[in-house]
Amino acid sequence: MTDGDDGFPSLDETDIALLEYIETDFDVNLEVLSNELDLSKSAVHYRLNKLKEHGVIQGVSADLNPLAFGLDMTMITNVSVTHESGYAEDIGEELASLPGVQQVYYTMGDADFVVIARLQNREQVNGLINAIVAIDGVNETTSRFVMRELKTDSRALSNMSEAMHGEVLDDD
């Protein structure tokens, strides 16, 4: 495992296979991974630790169903701001700290930020919009509400095409 130009390690086919297994189910034990990948348990353990150290694996968490907590309102809000020095970091951090906000993207185009939030009711929606417009430098917001989720999947490898997998392996 050597570092690539982007600071992340170059990955081989075994690394990709290992990551595909754990991305689908991190609870899979070392023995199962060892058998599936035809590696010793210590080799699997070593690779997992290296992938963590290099930031490829960012953390381990449970995949909780937001509906179990009544978070059935998904709001997507475009935020336009005043462009001053450091605005992207400062306003982005404030947006990210608001209750209900799951994702914040600094974007180019019609909006400066896209905020994705999960909320339980209209009162929380109003509270979040009020909190966003209260941030110094925010000029305008427009929001959309998701009527039905067709795909919500944060897995990186599972959503890549074979060509995209090839690009990862071609960095050697």
Short mmCIF file of C-alpha atoms in Angstrom, two decimals:
data_model
loop_
_atom_site.label_atom_id
_atom_site.label_comp_id
_atom_site.label_asym_id
_atom_site.label_seq_id
_atom_site.Cartn_x
_atom_site.Cartn_y
_atom_site.Cartn_z
CA MET A 1 0.00 0.00 0.00
CA THR A 2 1.73 3.16 -1.22
CA ASP A 3 0.48 6.74 -1.14
CA GLY A 4 -1.04 8.15 -4.32
CA ASP A 5 -1.01 11.77 -5.52
CA ASP A 6 -4.17 12.54 -3.50
CA GLY A 7 -2.63 11.42 -0.19
CA PHE A 8 -4.66 8.22 -0.10
CA PRO A 9 -2.98 4.88 -0.58
CA SER A 10 -3.00 3.07 -3.89
CA LEU A 11 -5.39 0.16 -3.50
CA ASP A 12 -5.07 -3.30 -4.97
CA GLU A 13 -7.84 -5.76 -5.88
CA THR A 14 -7.65 -7.40 -2.44
CA ASP A 15 -8.12 -4.03 -0.72
CA ILE A 16 -11.15 -3.31 -2.94
CA ALA A 17 -12.66 -6.74 -2.23
CA LEU A 18 -12.11 -6.30 1.52
CA LEU A 19 -13.67 -2.82 1.44
CA GLU A 20 -16.68 -4.11 -0.52
CA TYR A 21 -17.33 -6.73 2.15
CA ILE A 22 -17.08 -4.36 5.09
CA GLU A 23 -18.98 -1.57 3.36
CA THR A 24 -21.95 -3.91 3.03
CA ASP A 25 -21.64 -5.35 6.55
CA PHE A 26 -18.93 -4.17 8.93
CA ASP A 27 -20.11 -6.74 11.45
CA VAL A 28 -18.67 -9.59 9.35
CA ASN A 29 -15.98 -11.33 11.39
CA LEU A 30 -12.32 -11.77 10.48
CA GLU A 31 -12.71 -15.51 9.92
CA VAL A 32 -15.41 -15.01 7.28
CA LEU A 33 -13.33 -12.31 5.58
CA SER A 34 -10.26 -14.51 5.79
CA ASN A 35 -12.08 -17.39 4.07
CA GLU A 36 -13.75 -15.18 1.43
CA LEU A 37 -10.53 -13.39 0.50
CA ASP A 38 -8.20 -16.37 0.94
CA LEU A 39 -6.03 -14.43 3.39
CA SER A 40 -4.98 -15.15 6.96
CA LYS A 41 -6.95 -13.42 9.72
CA SER A 42 -3.83 -11.44 10.63
CA ALA A 43 -3.45 -10.24 7.02
CA VAL A 44 -7.10 -9.09 6.98
CA HIS A 45 -6.60 -7.36 10.34
CA TYR A 46 -3.39 -5.69 9.11
CA ARG A 47 -5.08 -4.43 5.92
CA LEU A 48 -8.08 -3.08 7.84
CA ASN A 49 -5.79 -1.21 10.24
CA LYS A 50 -3.77 0.27 7.36
CA LEU A 51 -6.96 1.37 5.59
CA LYS A 52 -8.08 3.08 8.81
CA GLU A 53 -4.69 4.75 9.35
CA HIS A 54 -4.70 6.12 5.79
CA GLY A 55 -8.23 7.52 6.10
CA VAL A 56 -9.84 5.17 3.59
CA ILE A 57 -12.03 3.77 6.38
CA GLN A 58 -13.22 6.86 8.23
CA GLY A 59 -15.16 5.21 11.00
CA VAL A 60 -17.49 2.45 11.99
CA SER A 61 -21.12 3.22 12.66
CA ALA A 62 -24.53 1.62 12.72
CA ASP A 63 -26.81 2.31 9.76
CA LEU A 64 -29.91 3.53 11.60
CA ASN A 65 -33.28 3.91 9.90
CA PRO A 66 -34.29 7.59 10.32
CA LEU A 67 -37.96 6.64 10.09
CA ALA A 68 -37.62 4.77 13.39
CA PHE A 69 -37.11 8.19 15.00
CA GLY A 70 -39.92 9.93 13.17
CA LEU A 71 -37.49 11.69 10.83
CA ASP A 72 -39.71 11.26 7.79
CA MET A 73 -39.40 14.81 6.42
CA THR A 74 -36.35 15.30 4.21
CA MET A 75 -35.66 18.90 3.29
CA ILE A 76 -33.17 20.03 0.65
CA THR A 77 -32.33 23.71 0.97
CA ASN A 78 -30.28 25.87 -1.37
CA VAL A 79 -28.54 28.68 0.48
CA SER A 80 -27.17 31.84 -1.18
CA VAL A 81 -24.72 33.95 0.80
CA THR A 82 -22.66 37.13 0.70
CA HIS A 83 -19.19 36.38 -0.64
CA GLU A 84 -16.67 37.66 1.86
CA SER A 85 -13.28 36.33 2.88
CA GLY A 86 -13.61 32.95 4.58
CA TYR A 87 -17.36 32.74 4.03
CA ALA A 88 -17.33 29.19 2.69
CA GLU A 89 -15.74 27.72 5.80
CA ASP A 90 -17.46 29.95 8.39
CA ILE A 91 -20.99 29.71 7.03
CA GLY A 92 -20.52 26.04 6.13
CA GLU A 93 -19.56 25.21 9.72
CA GLU A 94 -22.57 27.11 11.08
CA LEU A 95 -24.93 25.33 8.70
CA ALA A 96 -23.44 21.95 9.61
CA SER A 97 -23.95 22.58 13.33
CA LEU A 98 -27.72 23.12 13.10
CA PRO A 99 -30.00 20.43 14.56
CA GLY A 100 -31.48 18.14 11.91
CA VAL A 101 -28.80 18.90 9.30
CA GLN A 102 -27.23 15.72 7.94
CA GLN A 103 -25.21 17.02 5.00
CA VAL A 104 -23.84 20.37 3.85
CA TYR A 105 -22.25 20.90 0.45
CA TYR A 106 -20.41 24.01 -0.73
CA THR A 107 -21.40 24.28 -4.38
CA MET A 108 -20.89 26.26 -7.55
CA GLY A 109 -23.88 27.45 -9.53
CA ASP A 110 -27.13 29.09 -8.48
CA ALA A 111 -26.64 28.33 -4.78
CA ASP A 112 -23.56 28.55 -2.59
CA PHE A 113 -24.56 25.71 -0.26
CA VAL A 114 -26.93 22.77 -0.38
CA VAL A 115 -28.20 21.62 3.01
CA ILE A 116 -29.93 18.28 3.48
CA ALA A 117 -31.85 17.84 6.72
CA ARG A 118 -34.14 15.24 8.26
CA LEU A 119 -36.88 16.50 10.51
CA GLN A 120 -40.00 15.25 12.24
CA ASN A 121 -42.55 18.02 11.70
CA ARG A 122 -43.34 21.46 10.23
CA GLU A 123 -42.39 23.21 13.46
CA GLN A 124 -38.86 21.83 13.15
CA VAL A 125 -38.79 22.81 9.46
CA ASN A 126 -39.71 26.40 10.35
CA GLY A 127 -37.13 26.42 13.15
CA LEU A 128 -34.38 25.22 10.83
CA ILE A 129 -35.21 27.77 8.13
CA ASN A 130 -35.24 30.53 10.75
CA ALA A 131 -31.86 29.33 12.06
CA ILE A 132 -30.38 29.27 8.55
CA VAL A 133 -31.53 32.79 7.63
CA ALA A 134 -30.27 34.07 11.02
CA ILE A 135 -26.69 33.13 10.06
CA ASP A 136 -24.71 36.26 9.27
CA GLY A 137 -24.09 36.39 5.52
CA VAL A 138 -27.04 34.24 4.42
CA ASN A 139 -29.06 36.15 1.81
CA GLU A 140 -31.64 33.71 0.55
CA THR A 141 -32.90 30.15 0.88
CA THR A 142 -35.10 27.95 -1.25
CA SER A 143 -36.25 24.56 -0.04
CA ARG A 144 -37.65 21.38 -1.52
CA PHE A 145 -39.28 18.54 0.34
CA VAL A 146 -38.80 14.92 -0.59
CA MET A 147 -42.08 13.15 -1.29
CA ARG A 148 -40.57 9.67 -1.70
CA GLU A 149 -37.02 8.40 -1.37
CA LEU A 150 -36.03 6.34 -4.37
CA LYS A 151 -32.44 5.71 -3.31
CA THR A 152 -30.52 6.62 -0.19
CA ASP A 153 -27.19 4.86 -0.13
CA SER A 154 -23.94 6.30 1.18
CA ARG A 155 -21.81 3.29 0.20
CA ALA A 156 -18.99 4.37 -2.09
CA LEU A 157 -17.82 1.12 -3.69
CA SER A 158 -21.26 -0.42 -4.17
CA ASN A 159 -22.32 2.59 -6.24
CA MET A 160 -19.31 2.54 -8.56
CA SER A 161 -19.29 1.09 -12.06
CA GLU A 162 -16.64 -1.41 -13.20
CA ALA A 163 -14.92 1.43 -15.07
CA MET A 164 -14.79 3.48 -11.88
CA HIS A 165 -13.31 0.50 -10.00
CA GLY A 166 -10.72 0.30 -12.77
CA GLU A 167 -9.77 3.94 -12.25
CA VAL A 168 -9.05 3.20 -8.58
CA LEU A 169 -6.80 0.29 -9.51
CA ASP A 170 -5.09 2.15 -12.40
CA ASP A 171 -3.51 4.65 -10.01
CA ASP A 172 -0.64 2.20 -9.37
#
